[in-house]
């Protein structure tokens, strides 16, 4: 196939990660490392926590390493006792999520040892783990990625991903929807939200959904219906998109885990685009104390207010 | 003399207002005996900063045809900056609602001070008239009605039964 994406660096990246993890674990500078290991199915990978330097060789990095591991470090997991610095393998998109969490005081930079991955892209949720990475099998988020080389990490392997030029799917889809009439957009989203079974996988996998009690689980008063029926579904997805506005790092995990294939990241990308236009704010590698909706400027646009 | 007129459709307007400015403004309109459409139901909040976008969603779901959110002018907030925070939040929320397909003509934001009884009357009248022209807010109501059926309502028989309700 002509649109094959070069993933030849992944073997060397795997080796570099293993070497670094072996070093930091045997030195004792970190107590555990969250990374990826080969899973049972051929070519697939799964998250793993390693505390023993001898097991460092189990770590891998490949196009099947799709998970955002940042979710294992959020406040929701705070019952796990802290035993020292934690190492974590991060792709650019995952690092943006970690940086966001640091800005929200959920994590401290000094508690982490960041192992950044030069990333050429990962497979879409629709692809088989053993498939080759091509323009057709690559995850949609990777098509528009501007974070192939994480910055500000403690360790990044020397390899450099070959830059690829692919047409953006989210930007094209957002433009398509924006060109519709409100009624057409409503019809589109109604069809999408109708599919929702309220499994809350999007919430569980999201590093930013760390509230101890979710507004959508409360019933006194009940603001969002919990049943998997149209009104509650629509409210749930609007509320979630609103809560992620200005925070979402674009790792698209919500969309990947959605069993009903609802294009959730489309909502999040749209909000990211709007906040960039309104307040010149974008998720990045730099820890910022406040997100755009947690601060204000007296000169903010108020043309919509009479 | 206020001229009373009968309309085929009386829109339900929900107004989320801050207690320090707009509520007092609406109160002034009342004590000054100014007339304005009785379509508006006023909900009082400590500050526009307390008005969560989810309240607006809930209002639409419960049958509102239009929503008004109103608070203190910038710089006049009783809590210094509640309205500044609200301004950003609602700027973002509007974009989201628009993207999901809600016509923004049904949603109005305004600053009405305690002295602006006249502006309150104007705000409510404008929104009521605009929403009256737009007709009932069907979208959210239909979602609610669909819950009454276990299956799809797309068959002609069900559609007929549904329309006759």
CSV table of C-alpha atoms in Angstrom, one decimal:
chain,number,residue,atom,x,y,z
A,1,UNK,CA,0.0,0.0,0.0
A,2,UNK,CA,1.3,3.4,-0.8
A,3,UNK,CA,0.0,5.3,2.2
A,4,UNK,CA,2.0,3.1,4.7
A,5,UNK,CA,3.3,5.1,7.7
A,6,UNK,CA,6.8,4.6,8.8
A,7,UNK,CA,6.8,3.0,12.2
A,8,UNK,CA,10.4,1.6,12.0
A,9,UNK,CA,11.5,3.8,14.9
A,10,UNK,CA,9.2,1.9,17.3
A,11,UNK,CA,11.6,-1.0,17.7
A,12,UNK,CA,14.4,1.4,18.8
A,13,UNK,CA,12.0,3.3,21.0
A,14,UNK,CA,11.0,0.1,22.7
A,15,UNK,CA,14.6,-0.7,23.4
A,16,UNK,CA,15.3,2.8,24.7
A,17,UNK,CA,12.3,2.7,27.0
A,18,UNK,CA,13.3,-0.7,28.4
A,19,UNK,CA,16.9,0.5,29.0
A,20,UNK,CA,15.7,3.7,30.8
A,21,UNK,CA,13.1,1.8,32.9
A,22,UNK,CA,15.7,-0.8,33.9
A,23,UNK,CA,18.0,2.0,35.0
A,24,UNK,CA,15.5,4.1,37.0
A,25,UNK,CA,13.9,1.0,38.7
A,26,UNK,CA,17.3,-0.5,39.7
A,27,UNK,CA,18.5,2.9,40.9
A,28,UNK,CA,15.4,3.2,42.9
A,29,UNK,CA,14.6,6.7,41.7
A,30,UNK,CA,11.1,5.6,40.9
A,31,UNK,CA,9.0,3.0,42.6
A,32,UNK,CA,6.8,2.0,39.7
A,33,UNK,CA,6.5,2.5,36.0
A,34,UNK,CA,3.2,2.6,34.1
A,35,UNK,CA,3.8,1.5,30.5
A,36,UNK,CA,2.6,-0.8,27.8
A,37,UNK,CA,3.2,-4.6,27.5
A,38,UNK,CA,2.4,-7.1,24.8
A,39,UNK,CA,-1.1,-8.5,25.3
A,40,UNK,CA,-2.4,-11.9,24.4
A,41,UNK,CA,-3.7,-11.2,21.0
A,42,UNK,CA,-1.0,-11.0,18.3
A,43,UNK,CA,0.4,-7.5,17.9
A,44,UNK,CA,-1.8,-6.0,20.7
A,45,UNK,CA,-0.7,-4.1,23.7
A,46,UNK,CA,-2.1,-3.4,27.1
A,47,UNK,CA,-1.2,-1.2,30.1
A,48,UNK,CA,1.1,-2.6,32.7
A,49,UNK,CA,2.6,-1.5,36.0
A,50,UNK,CA,6.2,-2.6,36.6
A,51,UNK,CA,8.0,-2.3,39.9
A,52,UNK,CA,10.8,-4.7,39.3
A,53,UNK,CA,13.8,-3.8,37.0
A,54,UNK,CA,14.0,-7.4,35.8
A,55,UNK,CA,10.6,-7.1,34.2
A,56,UNK,CA,11.6,-4.0,32.2
A,57,UNK,CA,12.0,-6.1,29.1
A,58,UNK,CA,8.2,-6.7,29.1
A,59,UNK,CA,7.7,-3.1,28.1
A,60,UNK,CA,6.9,-2.3,24.4
A,61,UNK,CA,5.9,0.5,22.3
A,62,UNK,CA,4.1,-0.1,19.0
A,63,UNK,CA,1.2,1.3,17.0
A,64,UNK,CA,-1.1,-0.8,19.2
A,65,UNK,CA,-0.2,1.3,22.3
A,66,UNK,CA,-3.4,3.3,22.1
A,67,UNK,CA,-4.3,3.9,25.7
A,68,UNK,CA,-3.8,7.1,27.5
A,69,UNK,CA,-2.0,6.0,30.7
A,70,UNK,CA,-2.6,9.3,32.4
A,71,UNK,CA,-6.0,8.0,33.6
A,72,UNK,CA,-4.1,5.6,36.0
A,73,UNK,CA,-2.7,8.6,37.9
A,74,UNK,CA,-5.8,10.7,38.5
A,75,UNK,CA,-7.3,11.6,41.8
A,76,UNK,CA,-9.9,8.9,41.4
A,77,UNK,CA,-7.1,6.4,42.1
A,78,UNK,CA,-6.0,8.2,45.2
A,79,UNK,CA,-6.7,5.3,47.5
A,80,UNK,CA,-3.6,3.7,46.0
A,81,UNK,CA,-0.8,4.6,48.5
A,82,UNK,CA,2.0,6.7,47.0
A,83,UNK,CA,5.3,4.9,47.4
A,84,UNK,CA,7.5,7.4,45.7
A,85,UNK,CA,8.0,8.8,42.2
A,86,UNK,CA,6.0,7.1,39.5
A,87,UNK,CA,7.4,6.6,36.0
A,88,UNK,CA,4.9,6.8,33.1
A,89,UNK,CA,5.2,6.3,29.4
A,90,UNK,CA,3.5,9.1,27.5
A,91,UNK,CA,2.7,9.9,23.9
A,92,UNK,CA,2.4,13.6,23.1
A,93,UNK,CA,-1.4,13.6,23.4
A,94,UNK,CA,-1.2,11.8,26.7
A,95,UNK,CA,1.4,14.3,28.0
A,96,UNK,CA,-1.0,17.1,27.2
A,97,UNK,CA,-3.5,15.4,29.5
A,98,UNK,CA,-0.9,15.0,32.3
A,99,UNK,CA,0.1,18.7,31.9
A,100,UNK,CA,-3.6,19.6,32.2
A,101,UNK,CA,-3.9,17.6,35.4
A,102,UNK,CA,-0.8,19.3,36.8
A,103,UNK,CA,-2.4,22.6,36.1
A,104,UNK,CA,-5.5,21.5,38.0
A,105,UNK,CA,-3.4,20.4,41.0
A,106,UNK,CA,-4.3,16.7,40.6
A,107,UNK,CA,-0.7,15.7,40.1
A,108,UNK,CA,2.7,17.1,41.0
A,109,UNK,CA,5.5,17.3,38.4
A,110,UNK,CA,8.0,16.3,41.1
A,111,UNK,CA,6.1,13.0,41.8
A,112,UNK,CA,6.4,11.9,38.2
A,113,UNK,CA,9.2,10.6,35.9
A,114,UNK,CA,8.0,11.3,32.4
A,115,UNK,CA,9.2,9.0,29.6
A,116,UNK,CA,8.1,10.7,26.4
A,117,UNK,CA,7.6,8.7,23.2
A,118,UNK,CA,8.4,10.0,19.8
A,119,UNK,CA,5.2,8.9,18.1
A,120,UNK,CA,4.4,8.3,14.5
A,121,UNK,CA,0.8,7.5,15.3
A,122,UNK,CA,-1.3,4.7,16.7
A,123,UNK,CA,-4.0,2.5,15.3
A,124,UNK,CA,-7.6,3.4,15.1
A,125,UNK,CA,-10.1,1.5,17.3
A,126,UNK,CA,-11.6,0.0,14.2
A,127,UNK,CA,-8.2,-1.5,13.1
A,128,UNK,CA,-6.9,-4.9,14.2
A,129,UNK,CA,-3.9,-4.7,16.5
A,130,UNK,CA,-1.7,-6.7,14.1
A,131,UNK,CA,-2.5,-4.4,11.1
A,132,UNK,CA,0.0,-2.2,9.5
A,133,UNK,CA,-0.2,1.5,10.3
A,134,UNK,CA,-1.4,3.3,7.2
A,135,UNK,CA,-3.4,6.3,6.2
A,136,UNK,CA,-6.5,4.1,6.6
A,137,UNK,CA,-5.8,2.4,9.8
A,138,UNK,CA,-4.3,5.3,11.8
A,139,UNK,CA,-6.4,6.8,14.6
A,140,UNK,CA,-8.2,10.0,13.6
A,141,UNK,CA,-6.6,12.0,16.3
A,142,UNK,CA,-3.2,11.2,14.9
A,143,UNK,CA,-4.1,12.7,11.5
A,144,UNK,CA,-4.1,16.2,13.1
A,145,UNK,CA,-1.4,15.6,15.7
A,146,UNK,CA,0.9,18.5,16.5
A,147,UNK,CA,2.6,16.7,19.4
A,148,UNK,CA,4.6,13.9,17.8
A,149,UNK,CA,7.6,14.7,20.0
A,150,UNK,CA,6.7,15.4,23.6
A,151,UNK,CA,8.6,18.3,25.3
A,152,UNK,CA,9.5,18.8,28.9
A,153,UNK,CA,9.9,15.0,29.7
A,154,UNK,CA,12.7,13.5,31.8
A,155,UNK,CA,13.6,11.1,29.1
A,156,UNK,CA,12.8,11.0,25.4
A,157,UNK,CA,14.4,8.4,23.1
A,158,UNK,CA,16.6,9.8,20.3
A,159,UNK,CA,14.5,8.6,17.5
A,160,UNK,CA,12.5,11.1,15.4
A,161,UNK,CA,9.2,10.3,13.9
A,162,UNK,CA,8.9,10.9,10.1
A,163,UNK,CA,6.4,13.6,9.6
A,164,UNK,CA,3.3,12.6,7.8
A,165,UNK,CA,0.8,14.7,5.9
A,166,UNK,CA,-2.7,13.5,6.2
A,167,UNK,CA,-6.0,15.3,5.7
A,168,UNK,CA,-7.6,16.2,9.1
A,169,UNK,CA,-10.8,14.2,9.7
A,170,UNK,CA,-12.1,16.2,12.7
A,171,UNK,CA,-11.5,19.6,11.1
A,172,UNK,CA,-13.3,18.4,8.0
A,173,UNK,CA,-16.2,17.0,10.0
A,174,UNK,CA,-16.5,20.1,12.1
A,175,UNK,CA,-16.6,22.2,9.0
A,176,UNK,CA,-19.2,20.0,7.5
A,177,UNK,CA,-21.5,20.3,10.6
A,178,UNK,CA,-20.9,24.0,10.9
A,179,UNK,CA,-22.2,24.5,7.4
A,180,UNK,CA,-25.5,22.8,8.2
A,181,UNK,CA,-28.6,24.5,9.5
A,182,UNK,CA,-29.3,24.2,13.3
A,183,UNK,CA,-32.2,21.7,12.5
A,184,UNK,CA,-29.8,19.5,10.4
A,185,UNK,CA,-27.2,19.5,13.2
A,186,UNK,CA,-29.9,18.7,15.8
A,187,UNK,CA,-31.0,15.7,13.6
A,188,UNK,CA,-27.4,14.6,13.3
A,189,UNK,CA,-26.6,14.7,17.0
A,190,UNK,CA,-30.0,13.2,17.9
A,191,UNK,CA,-29.1,10.2,15.8
A,192,UNK,CA,-25.7,10.0,17.5
A,193,UNK,CA,-26.9,10.5,21.1
A,194,UNK,CA,-29.8,8.1,20.6
A,195,UNK,CA,-27.2,5.3,20.3
A,196,UNK,CA,-25.8,6.0,23.8
A,197,UNK,CA,-26.3,3.2,26.3
A,198,UNK,CA,-25.1,5.2,29.3
A,199,UNK,CA,-22.2,2.8,30.0
A,200,UNK,CA,-20.1,5.8,31.1
A,201,UNK,CA,-17.0,4.3,29.5
A,202,UNK,CA,-16.2,7.8,28.1
A,203,UNK,CA,-16.2,9.1,31.7
A,204,UNK,CA,-14.2,6.2,33.1
A,205,UNK,CA,-11.4,6.5,30.6
A,206,UNK,CA,-11.2,10.3,30.6
A,207,UNK,CA,-8.3,11.5,32.7
A,208,UNK,CA,-10.2,14.8,33.3
A,209,UNK,CA,-13.3,13.1,34.7
A,210,UNK,CA,-12.0,12.8,38.2
A,211,UNK,CA,-14.9,14.3,40.3
A,212,UNK,CA,-15.5,12.2,43.3
A,213,UNK,CA,-19.2,12.6,42.7
A,214,UNK,CA,-20.3,13.3,39.2
A,215,UNK,CA,-23.1,15.8,38.7
A,216,UNK,CA,-24.7,13.4,36.4
A,217,UNK,CA,-25.0,10.7,39.2
A,218,UNK,CA,-26.7,13.0,41.6
A,219,UNK,CA,-30.4,12.7,42.1
A,220,UNK,CA,-31.1,15.4,44.7
A,221,UNK,CA,-31.7,17.4,42.6
A,222,UNK,CA,-31.4,15.4,39.4
A,223,UNK,CA,-30.0,17.6,36.7
A,224,UNK,CA,-29.3,15.0,34.1
A,225,UNK,CA,-31.5,11.9,33.7
A,226,UNK,CA,-29.5,8.7,34.2
A,227,UNK,CA,-31.6,6.4,32.1
A,228,UNK,CA,-30.3,5.5,28.6
A,229,UNK,CA,-33.1,7.4,26.9
A,230,UNK,CA,-32.9,10.3,24.4
A,231,UNK,CA,-33.4,13.3,26.7
A,232,UNK,CA,-30.9,12.1,29.4
A,233,UNK,CA,-28.4,11.0,26.7
A,234,UNK,CA,-28.4,14.4,25.0
A,235,UNK,CA,-28.1,16.2,28.3
A,236,UNK,CA,-25.3,13.9,29.4
A,237,UNK,CA,-23.2,14.5,26.3
A,238,UNK,CA,-23.7,18.3,26.3
A,239,UNK,CA,-22.8,18.5,30.0
A,240,UNK,CA,-19.7,16.4,29.5
A,241,UNK,CA,-18.6,18.5,26.5
A,242,UNK,CA,-19.2,21.6,28.6
A,243,UNK,CA,-17.2,20.3,31.5
A,244,UNK,CA,-14.3,19.4,29.3
A,245,UNK,CA,-14.3,22.7,27.4
A,246,UNK,CA,-10.9,24.3,27.8
A,247,UNK,CA,-9.5,21.2,29.6
A,248,UNK,CA,-9.7,18.4,27.0
A,249,UNK,CA,-6.3,17.4,25.7
A,250,UNK,CA,-7.7,15.7,22.7
A,251,UNK,CA,-6.5,12.1,23.4
A,252,UNK,CA,-9.8,10.9,22.0
A,253,UNK,CA,-10.0,8.0,24.5
A,254,UNK,CA,-13.7,8.7,25.0
A,255,UNK,CA,-14.4,8.1,21.3
A,256,UNK,CA,-12.1,5.1,21.2
A,257,UNK,CA,-13.8,3.3,24.1
A,258,UNK,CA,-17.4,4.2,23.0
A,259,UNK,CA,-19.1,0.9,22.2
A,260,UNK,CA,-21.7,2.7,20.2
A,261,UNK,CA,-19.3,4.7,18.0
A,262,UNK,CA,-20.6,8.1,19.0
A,263,UNK,CA,-18.1,10.7,17.6
A,264,UNK,CA,-17.5,12.2,21.1
A,265,UNK,CA,-14.2,13.8,20.3
A,266,UNK,CA,-15.9,15.8,17.6
A,267,UNK,CA,-17.7,17.8,20.4
A,268,UNK,CA,-14.5,18.2,22.3
A,269,UNK,CA,-12.5,19.3,19.3
A,270,UNK,CA,-15.2,21.8,18.5
A,271,UNK,CA,-15.0,23.3,22.0
A,272,UNK,CA,-11.2,23.3,21.8
A,273,UNK,CA,-11.4,25.2,18.5
A,274,UNK,CA,-13.9,27.7,19.9
A,275,UNK,CA,-11.8,28.4,23.1
A,276,UNK,CA,-8.8,28.9,20.9
A,277,UNK,CA,-10.7,31.5,18.9
A,278,UNK,CA,-12.3,33.2,21.9
A,279,UNK,CA,-9.5,33.1,24.4
A,280,UNK,CA,-6.4,32.0,22.5
A,281,UNK,CA,-6.1,29.0,24.7
A,282,UNK,CA,-4.9,25.5,23.6
A,283,UNK,CA,-3.9,22.4,25.5
A,284,UNK,CA,-0.1,22.1,25.3
A,285,UNK,CA,3.1,21.0,27.1
A,286,UNK,CA,3.3,24.0,29.4
A,287,UNK,CA,1.7,23.8,32.8
A,288,UNK,CA,-0.8,26.7,33.2
A,289,UNK,CA,-2.3,27.5,36.5
A,290,UNK,CA,-5.8,28.1,35.1
A,291,UNK,CA,-7.8,27.0,32.2
A,292,UNK,CA,-9.8,29.6,30.1
A,293,UNK,CA,-13.1,29.0,31.9
A,294,UNK,CA,-11.5,29.4,35.3
A,295,UNK,CA,-10.3,32.9,34.7
A,296,UNK,CA,-11.5,36.0,33.0
A,297,UNK,CA,-10.5,39.2,31.3
A,298,UNK,CA,-12.5,42.4,31.8
A,299,UNK,CA,-12.1,43.0,28.0
A,300,UNK,CA,-13.6,39.6,27.0
A,301,UNK,CA,-16.0,39.7,24.1
A,302,UNK,CA,-19.6,40.3,25.2
A,303,UNK,CA,-21.2,41.0,21.8
A,304,UNK,CA,-23.7,38.3,22.5
A,305,UNK,CA,-24.9,40.0,25.7
A,306,UNK,CA,-27.5,42.7,25.5
B,1,UNK,CA,-53.2,51.7,28.5
B,2,UNK,CA,-51.6,48.3,28.0
B,3,UNK,CA,-53.2,46.6,25.1
B,4,UNK,CA,-54.0,42.9,25.7
B,5,UNK,CA,-53.9,40.5,22.8
B,6,UNK,CA,-54.7,36.8,22.5
B,7,UNK,CA,-52.1,34.7,20.8
B,8,UNK,CA,-52.4,31.2,19.5
B,9,UNK,CA,-49.0,30.3,21.0
B,10,UNK,CA,-47.9,31.6,24.4
B,11,UNK,CA,-44.2,30.9,24.8
B,12,UNK,CA,-42.8,29.8,28.2
B,13,UNK,CA,-39.8,31.9,29.0
B,14,UNK,CA,-37.5,31.0,31.9
B,15,UNK,CA,-35.4,33.8,33.3
B,16,UNK,CA,-32.4,33.0,35.4
B,17,UNK,CA,-31.5,36.3,37.2
B,18,UNK,CA,-29.0,37.5,39.8
B,19,UNK,CA,-30.6,38.7,43.0
B,20,UNK,CA,-28.5,41.9,43.3
B,21,UNK,CA,-29.2,43.5,39.9
B,22,UNK,CA,-31.7,42.0,37.6
B,23,UNK,CA,-34.1,40.7,40.2
B,24,UNK,CA,-34.1,44.2,41.7
B,25,UNK,CA,-34.5,45.6,38.2
B,26,UNK,CA,-37.5,43.4,37.6
B,27,UNK,CA,-38.9,44.3,41.0
B,28,UNK,CA,-38.5,48.0,40.0
B,29,UNK,CA,-40.4,47.3,36.8
B,30,UNK,CA,-43.2,45.8,38.9
B,31,UNK,CA,-43.3,48.6,41.6
B,32,UNK,CA,-43.3,51.1,38.8
B,33,UNK,CA,-46.3,49.4,37.3
B,34,UNK,CA,-44.6,48.8,34.0
B,35,UNK,CA,-46.4,46.2,31.9
B,36,UNK,CA,-44.5,43.2,30.4
B,37,UNK,CA,-45.5,39.8,29.0
B,38,UNK,CA,-46.6,37.4,31.7
B,39,UNK,CA,-44.8,34.6,29.8
B,40,UNK,CA,-41.7,34.9,31.9
B,41,UNK,CA,-41.0,32.8,35.0
B,42,UNK,CA,-38.2,34.3,37.1
B,43,UNK,CA,-35.7,32.2,39.0
B,44,UNK,CA,-33.5,34.1,41.5
B,45,UNK,CA,-29.9,33.2,42.0
B,46,UNK,CA,-27.3,34.7,44.3
B,47,UNK,CA,-25.1,35.6,41.2
B,48,UNK,CA,-24.9,34.8,37.5
B,49,UNK,CA,-21.7,32.9,38.5
B,50,UNK,CA,-24.0,30.4,40.2
B,51,UNK,CA,-26.0,29.8,37.1
B,52,UNK,CA,-24.8,26.5,35.7
B,53,UNK,CA,-25.3,25.8,32.0
B,54,UNK,CA,-27.0,22.6,33.0
B,55,UNK,CA,-29.9,24.7,34.4
B,56,UNK,CA,-30.5,26.1,30.9
B,57,UNK,CA,-30.6,22.5,29.5
B,58,UNK,CA,-33.0,21.4,32.2
B,59,UNK,CA,-35.2,24.4,31.5
B,60,UNK,CA,-35.4,23.5,27.8
B,61,UNK,CA,-36.1,19.8,28.7
B,62,UNK,CA,-38.9,20.8,31.1
B,63,UNK,CA,-40.7,22.8,28.4
B,64,UNK,CA,-39.1,26.2,28.1
B,65,UNK,CA,-39.4,27.8,24.7
B,66,UNK,CA,-36.9,30.6,25.5
B,67,UNK,CA,-34.3,31.2,28.3
B,68,UNK,CA,-33.1,34.6,29.6
B,69,UNK,CA,-30.0,34.8,31.7
B,70,UNK,CA,-29.4,38.2,33.3
B,71,UNK,CA,-27.1,39.7,35.9
B,72,UNK,CA,-25.1,42.7,36.9
B,73,UNK,CA,-23.2,44.9,34.4
B,74,UNK,CA,-19.5,44.2,34.3
B,75,UNK,CA,-17.8,45.8,37.3
B,76,UNK,CA,-21.0,45.8,39.3
B,77,UNK,CA,-20.9,42.3,40.6
B,78,UNK,CA,-21.7,41.9,44.4
B,79,UNK,CA,-19.1,39.2,44.4
B,80,UNK,CA,-16.5,41.2,42.4
B,81,UNK,CA,-16.2,38.9,39.4
B,82,UNK,CA,-19.0,36.4,39.3
B,83,UNK,CA,-20.4,37.9,36.1
B,84,UNK,CA,-17.0,37.9,34.4
B,85,UNK,CA,-16.7,34.2,35.0
B,86,UNK,CA,-20.3,33.7,33.8
B,87,UNK,CA,-19.6,35.6,30.7
B,88,UNK,CA,-16.8,33.2,29.6
B,89,UNK,CA,-18.9,30.2,30.5
B,90,UNK,CA,-21.9,31.3,28.6
B,91,UNK,CA,-19.8,32.4,25.6
B,92,UNK,CA,-18.5,28.8,25.4
B,93,UNK,CA,-21.9,27.2,26.2
B,94,UNK,CA,-23.6,29.1,23.4
B,95,UNK,CA,-21.1,27.8,20.9
B,96,UNK,CA,-21.7,24.2,22.2
B,97,UNK,CA,-25.5,24.6,22.0
B,98,UNK,CA,-25.2,26.0,18.5
B,99,UNK,CA,-23.1,23.1,17.4
B,100,UNK,CA,-25.6,20.6,18.8
B,101,UNK,CA,-28.3,22.3,16.8
B,102,UNK,CA,-30.2,24.6,19.2
B,103,UNK,CA,-31.3,27.9,17.6
B,104,UNK,CA,-29.6,30.6,19.6
B,105,UNK,CA,-32.5,33.0,19.0
B,106,UNK,CA,-34.1,31.2,22.0
B,107,UNK,CA,-31.4,32.1,24.4
B,108,UNK,CA,-30.7,35.6,25.5
B,109,UNK,CA,-28.0,37.0,27.8
B,110,UNK,CA,-28.2,40.5,29.2
B,111,UNK,CA,-27.0,42.8,31.9
B,112,UNK,CA,-29.9,44.5,33.7
B,113,UNK,CA,-29.1,46.7,36.7
B,114,UNK,CA,-31.4,47.4,39.7
B,115,UNK,CA,-32.2,50.8,38.2
B,116,UNK,CA,-33.1,49.4,34.7
B,117,UNK,CA,-36.7,48.4,35.1
B,118,UNK,CA,-37.3,49.7,31.6
B,119,UNK,CA,-34.5,47.6,30.1
B,120,UNK,CA,-35.9,44.5,31.9
B,121,UNK,CA,-39.3,45.1,30.3
B,122,UNK,CA,-37.7,45.6,26.9
B,123,UNK,CA,-35.6,42.4,27.3
B,124,UNK,CA,-38.6,40.3,28.3
B,125,UNK,CA,-40.8,41.7,25.6
B,126,UNK,CA,-38.2,41.3,22.8
B,127,UNK,CA,-37.5,37.7,23.8
B,128,UNK,CA,-41.1,36.8,24.1
B,129,UNK,CA,-42.0,38.3,20.7
B,130,UNK,CA,-39.0,36.6,19.1
B,131,UNK,CA,-39.7,33.2,20.5
B,132,UNK,CA,-43.4,33.6,19.7
B,133,UNK,CA,-42.3,34.1,16.1
B,134,UNK,CA,-40.1,31.0,16.2
B,135,UNK,CA,-42.9,28.8,17.5
B,136,UNK,CA,-42.6,26.2,20.2
B,137,UNK,CA,-39.2,24.7,21.1
B,138,UNK,CA,-39.9,21.2,19.8
B,139,UNK,CA,-36.4,19.6,20.0
B,140,UNK,CA,-36.1,18.9,23.7
B,141,UNK,CA,-39.8,18.2,24.1
B,142,UNK,CA,-39.6,15.5,21.4
B,143,UNK,CA,-36.7,13.9,23.1
B,144,UNK,CA,-38.8,13.7,26.2
B,145,UNK,CA,-41.8,12.4,24.3
B,146,UNK,CA,-39.8,9.7,22.6
B,147,UNK,CA,-39.2,8.3,26.0
B,148,UNK,CA,-42.8,7.4,26.2
B,149,UNK,CA,-42.4,4.9,23.4
B,150,UNK,CA,-40.4,1.8,23.7
B,151,UNK,CA,-39.5,1.8,20.0
B,152,UNK,CA,-38.9,4.2,17.3
B,153,UNK,CA,-41.6,6.7,16.6
B,154,UNK,CA,-40.9,6.9,12.9
B,155,UNK,CA,-43.7,4.7,11.7
B,156,UNK,CA,-46.7,6.6,10.2
B,157,UNK,CA,-49.2,5.1,12.6
B,158,UNK,CA,-47.2,6.1,15.7
B,159,UNK,CA,-46.4,9.5,14.2
B,160,UNK,CA,-50.1,10.1,13.8
B,161,UNK,CA,-50.9,9.0,17.3
B,162,UNK,CA,-48.0,11.1,18.6
B,163,UNK,CA,-49.1,14.2,16.7
B,164,UNK,CA,-52.7,13.9,18.0
B,165,UNK,CA,-51.5,14.1,21.6
